[in-house]
């Protein structure tokens, strides 16, 4: 597993200040986000857990997964969650030519555009958090808000325990935190342990759930 920050360094946020890392507020609002779906069974389960706590979230969806699971994608919308673009094929911006990267994002955008009720279609999260300066500049000119994160659950890391995944969130969350989970098969063992307990912890500690606009 490659290097990653569970809690994004303040220096990184300052250097890359054009990206959205957190959304400071005085109301103890936090922003749950889920990457890589929609995924059959996993995303359904996530929606069920969120509903138990009356929690809204922002889902960064992969275009090919939307096309393969349209009914599930529509459920995200009817349940009142926010939707973001996560590229068509989960491409790594550092490993692809800028023109190809933008085309991949736009391909996903076309899929989202077909779903007229999908809110906030100009939210974008780069897969792996990896995006070149030129790619970022073009997307921001097109009107995209590039959303990164303040807290990474690291549920995708199969070398950590589910308990560690939970603690990654509960020990680092603060008002305004953008928190990342993954509604994917790979992440599901950690996710299914950590998410219900995270939701309970946040509710018990007075946090409010909001979507990213």
C-alpha positions as a Python dict, from the first residue, in 0.01 Angstrom:
ca = {
    (1, 'X'): (0, 0, 0),
    (2, 'X'): (143, 336, -102),
    (3, 'X'): (190, 630, 128),
    (4, 'X'): (-115, 837, 222),
    (5, 'X'): (-217, 1088, 485),
    (6, 'X'): (-509, 994, 709),
    (7, 'X'): (-528, 1359, 821),
    (8, 'X'): (-434, 1600, 545),
    (9, 'X'): (-138, 1816, 641),
    (10, 'X'): (-217, 2188, 687),
    (11, 'X'): (82, 2277, 468),
    (12, 'X'): (-61, 2072, 180),
    (13, 'X'): (-397, 2248, 215),
    (14, 'X'): (-219, 2584, 198),
    (15, 'X'): (-4, 2494, -105),
    (16, 'X'): (-303, 2352, -294),
    (17, 'X'): (-551, 2611, -171),
    (18, 'X'): (-758, 2605, -492),
    (19, 'X'): (-884, 2261, -393),
    (20, 'X'): (-1159, 2200, -136),
    (21, 'X'): (-1007, 2009, 157),
    (22, 'X'): (-1259, 2100, 424),
    (23, 'X'): (-1555, 2335, 471),
    (24, 'X'): (-1503, 2529, 797),
    (25, 'X'): (-1817, 2621, 989),
    (26, 'X'): (-1938, 2689, 1343),
    (27, 'X'): (-2225, 2442, 1336),
    (28, 'X'): (-2032, 2115, 1372),
    (29, 'X'): (-2123, 2020, 1016),
    (30, 'X'): (-1917, 1743, 857),
    (31, 'X'): (-1920, 1609, 502),
    (32, 'X'): (-1925, 1235, 443),
    (33, 'X'): (-1814, 1133, 95),
    (34, 'X'): (-1806, 798, -82),
    (35, 'X'): (-1590, 716, -384),
    (36, 'X'): (-1600, 461, -667),
    (37, 'X'): (-1964, 354, -679),
    (38, 'X'): (-2234, 289, -743),
    (39, 'X'): (-2160, -74, -655),
    (40, 'X'): (-2438, -335, -626),
    (41, 'X'): (-2509, -443, -269),
    (42, 'X'): (-2236, -219, -120),
    (43, 'X'): (-2395, 112, -216),
    (44, 'X'): (-2738, -24, -122),
    (45, 'X'): (-2602, -110, 221),
    (46, 'X'): (-2443, 235, 260),
    (47, 'X'): (-2772, 404, 175),
    (48, 'X'): (-2949, 192, 435),
    (49, 'X'): (-2698, 285, 704),
    (50, 'X'): (-2714, 655, 619),
    (51, 'X'): (-3092, 648, 638),
    (52, 'X'): (-3080, 507, 992),
    (53, 'X'): (-2903, 824, 1104),
    (54, 'X'): (-3086, 1064, 870),
    (55, 'X'): (-2744, 1138, 722),
    (56, 'X'): (-2680, 1288, 379),
    (57, 'X'): (-2354, 1237, 190),
    (58, 'X'): (-2177, 1317, -136),
    (59, 'X'): (-2106, 1029, -375),
    (60, 'X'): (-1822, 1063, -627),
    (61, 'X'): (-1929, 818, -895),
    (62, 'X'): (-1740, 646, -1175),
    (63, 'X'): (-1912, 686, -1510),
    (64, 'X'): (-1891, 321, -1612),
    (65, 'X'): (-2043, 219, -1276),
    (66, 'X'): (-2331, 462, -1323),
    (67, 'X'): (-2407, 315, -1668),
    (68, 'X'): (-2396, -38, -1530),
    (69, 'X'): (-2616, 41, -1228),
    (70, 'X'): (-2862, 311, -1333),
    (71, 'X'): (-3138, 215, -1090),
    (72, 'X'): (-2895, 223, -800),
    (73, 'X'): (-2759, 559, -914),
    (74, 'X'): (-3112, 698, -928),
    (75, 'X'): (-3164, 580, -570),
    (76, 'X'): (-2871, 799, -461),
    (77, 'X'): (-3053, 1097, -607),
    (78, 'X'): (-3401, 1016, -475),
    (79, 'X'): (-3253, 968, -126),
    (80, 'X'): (-3128, 1328, -138),
    (81, 'X'): (-2755, 1277, -168),
    (82, 'X'): (-2513, 1491, -367),
    (83, 'X'): (-2332, 1356, -673),
    (84, 'X'): (-1980, 1421, -800),
    (85, 'X'): (-1772, 1317, -1102),
    (86, 'X'): (-1494, 1060, -1037),
    (87, 'X'): (-1393, 1011, -1405),
    (88, 'X'): (-1532, 753, -1643),
    (89, 'X'): (-1281, 476, -1567),
    (90, 'X'): (-1107, 571, -1238),
    (91, 'X'): (-797, 703, -1414),
    (92, 'X'): (-480, 821, -1242),
    (93, 'X'): (-410, 1178, -1352),
    (94, 'X'): (-36, 1140, -1300),
    (95, 'X'): (-21, 854, -1550),
    (96, 'X'): (-230, 989, -1837),
    (97, 'X'): (-193, 1272, -2088),
    (98, 'X'): (-392, 1581, -1993),
    (99, 'X'): (-611, 1573, -2305),
    (100, 'X'): (-704, 1211, -2237),
    (101, 'X'): (-773, 1287, -1872),
    (102, 'X'): (-1008, 1576, -1951),
    (103, 'X'): (-1185, 1361, -2210),
    (104, 'X'): (-1234, 1089, -1948),
    (105, 'X'): (-1385, 1340, -1705),
    (106, 'X'): (-1610, 1476, -1979),
    (107, 'X'): (-1724, 1125, -2069),
    (108, 'X'): (-1840, 1082, -1710),
    (109, 'X'): (-1999, 1427, -1725),
    (110, 'X'): (-2203, 1316, -2028),
    (111, 'X'): (-2331, 1015, -1833),
    (112, 'X'): (-2427, 1245, -1545),
    (113, 'X'): (-2591, 1491, -1784),
    (114, 'X'): (-2819, 1214, -1905),
    (115, 'X'): (-2948, 1190, -1548),
    (116, 'X'): (-3111, 1532, -1541),
    (117, 'X'): (-3201, 1513, -1174),
    (118, 'X'): (-2841, 1450, -1063),
    (119, 'X'): (-2746, 1745, -840),
    (120, 'X'): (-2407, 1920, -826),
    (121, 'X'): (-2266, 1770, -1144),
    (122, 'X'): (-1967, 2007, -1132),
    (123, 'X'): (-1814, 1849, -824),
    (124, 'X'): (-1502, 1649, -907),
    (125, 'X'): (-1268, 1427, -710),
    (126, 'X'): (-957, 1291, -884),
    (127, 'X'): (-910, 915, -834),
    (128, 'X'): (-624, 846, -590),
    (129, 'X'): (-617, 1223, -526),
    (130, 'X'): (-371, 1244, -816),
    (131, 'X'): (-413, 1524, -1066),
    (132, 'X'): (-164, 1735, -1263),
    (133, 'X'): (-160, 2113, -1237),
    (134, 'X'): (-261, 2149, -1603),
    (135, 'X'): (-552, 1908, -1558),
    (136, 'X'): (-670, 2094, -1252),
    (137, 'X'): (-649, 2429, -1426),
    (138, 'X'): (-862, 2314, -1720),
    (139, 'X'): (-1126, 2155, -1499),
    (140, 'X'): (-1153, 2462, -1278),
    (141, 'X'): (-1194, 2679, -1589),
    (142, 'X'): (-1480, 2450, -1689),
    (143, 'X'): (-1644, 2530, -1356),
    (144, 'X'): (-1552, 2224, -1152),
    (145, 'X'): (-1497, 2238, -778),
    (146, 'X'): (-1215, 1993, -706),
    (147, 'X'): (-1290, 1820, -378),
    (148, 'X'): (-1014, 1644, -186),
    (149, 'X'): (-1043, 1554, 184),
    (150, 'X'): (-952, 1637, 541),
    (151, 'X'): (-986, 1283, 680),
    (152, 'X'): (-924, 955, 497),
    (153, 'X'): (-1077, 646, 657),
    (154, 'X'): (-834, 430, 453),
    (155, 'X'): (-1104, 164, 426),
    (156, 'X'): (-943, 63, 94),
    (157, 'X'): (-625, -46, 277),
    (158, 'X'): (-649, -420, 332),
    (159, 'X'): (-345, -407, 559),
    (160, 'X'): (-523, -216, 835),
    (161, 'X'): (-782, -351, 1076),
    (162, 'X'): (-1145, -241, 1069),
    (163, 'X'): (-1091, -89, 1414),
    (164, 'X'): (-801, 121, 1280),
    (165, 'X'): (-1023, 237, 995),
    (166, 'X'): (-1280, 354, 1250),
    (167, 'X'): (-1018, 533, 1460),
    (168, 'X'): (-878, 708, 1152),
    (169, 'X'): (-1206, 896, 1139),
    (170, 'X'): (-1307, 935, 1502),
    (171, 'X'): (-965, 1058, 1616),
    (172, 'X'): (-925, 1312, 1334),
    (173, 'X'): (-1270, 1451, 1259),
    (174, 'X'): (-1351, 1812, 1338),
    (175, 'X'): (-1617, 2061, 1236),
    (176, 'X'): (-1590, 2109, 861),
    (177, 'X'): (-1410, 1783, 787),
    (178, 'X'): (-1457, 1622, 447),
    (179, 'X'): (-1435, 1248, 521),
    (180, 'X'): (-1369, 975, 263),
    (181, 'X'): (-1511, 625, 257),
    (182, 'X'): (-1542, 394, -46),
    (183, 'X'): (-1857, 211, -155),
    (184, 'X'): (-1652, -58, -327),
    (185, 'X'): (-1607, -432, -289),
    (186, 'X'): (-1241, -393, -193),
    (187, 'X'): (-1321, -154, 91),
    (188, 'X'): (-1633, -334, 214),
    (189, 'X'): (-1480, -539, 502),
    (190, 'X'): (-1346, -223, 668),
    (191, 'X'): (-1642, -11, 560),
    (192, 'X'): (-1907, -243, 703),
    (193, 'X'): (-1739, -234, 1043),
    (194, 'X'): (-1642, 133, 1052),
    (195, 'X'): (-1931, 320, 891),
    (196, 'X'): (-2213, 232, 1136),
    (197, 'X'): (-1985, 305, 1432),
    (198, 'X'): (-1866, 629, 1271),
    (199, 'X'): (-2223, 744, 1215),
    (200, 'X'): (-2311, 663, 1576),
    (201, 'X'): (-2000, 845, 1705),
    (202, 'X'): (-2071, 1156, 1498),
    (203, 'X'): (-2436, 1168, 1603),
    (204, 'X'): (-2349, 1114, 1970),
    (205, 'X'): (-2094, 1395, 1957),
    (206, 'X'): (-2330, 1649, 1809),
    (207, 'X'): (-2206, 1656, 1451),
    (208, 'X'): (-2446, 1738, 1168),
    (209, 'X'): (-2430, 1573, 826),
    (210, 'X'): (-2431, 1794, 518),
    (211, 'X'): (-2371, 1757, 146),
    (212, 'X'): (-2111, 1938, -63),
    (213, 'X'): (-2246, 2195, -309),
}
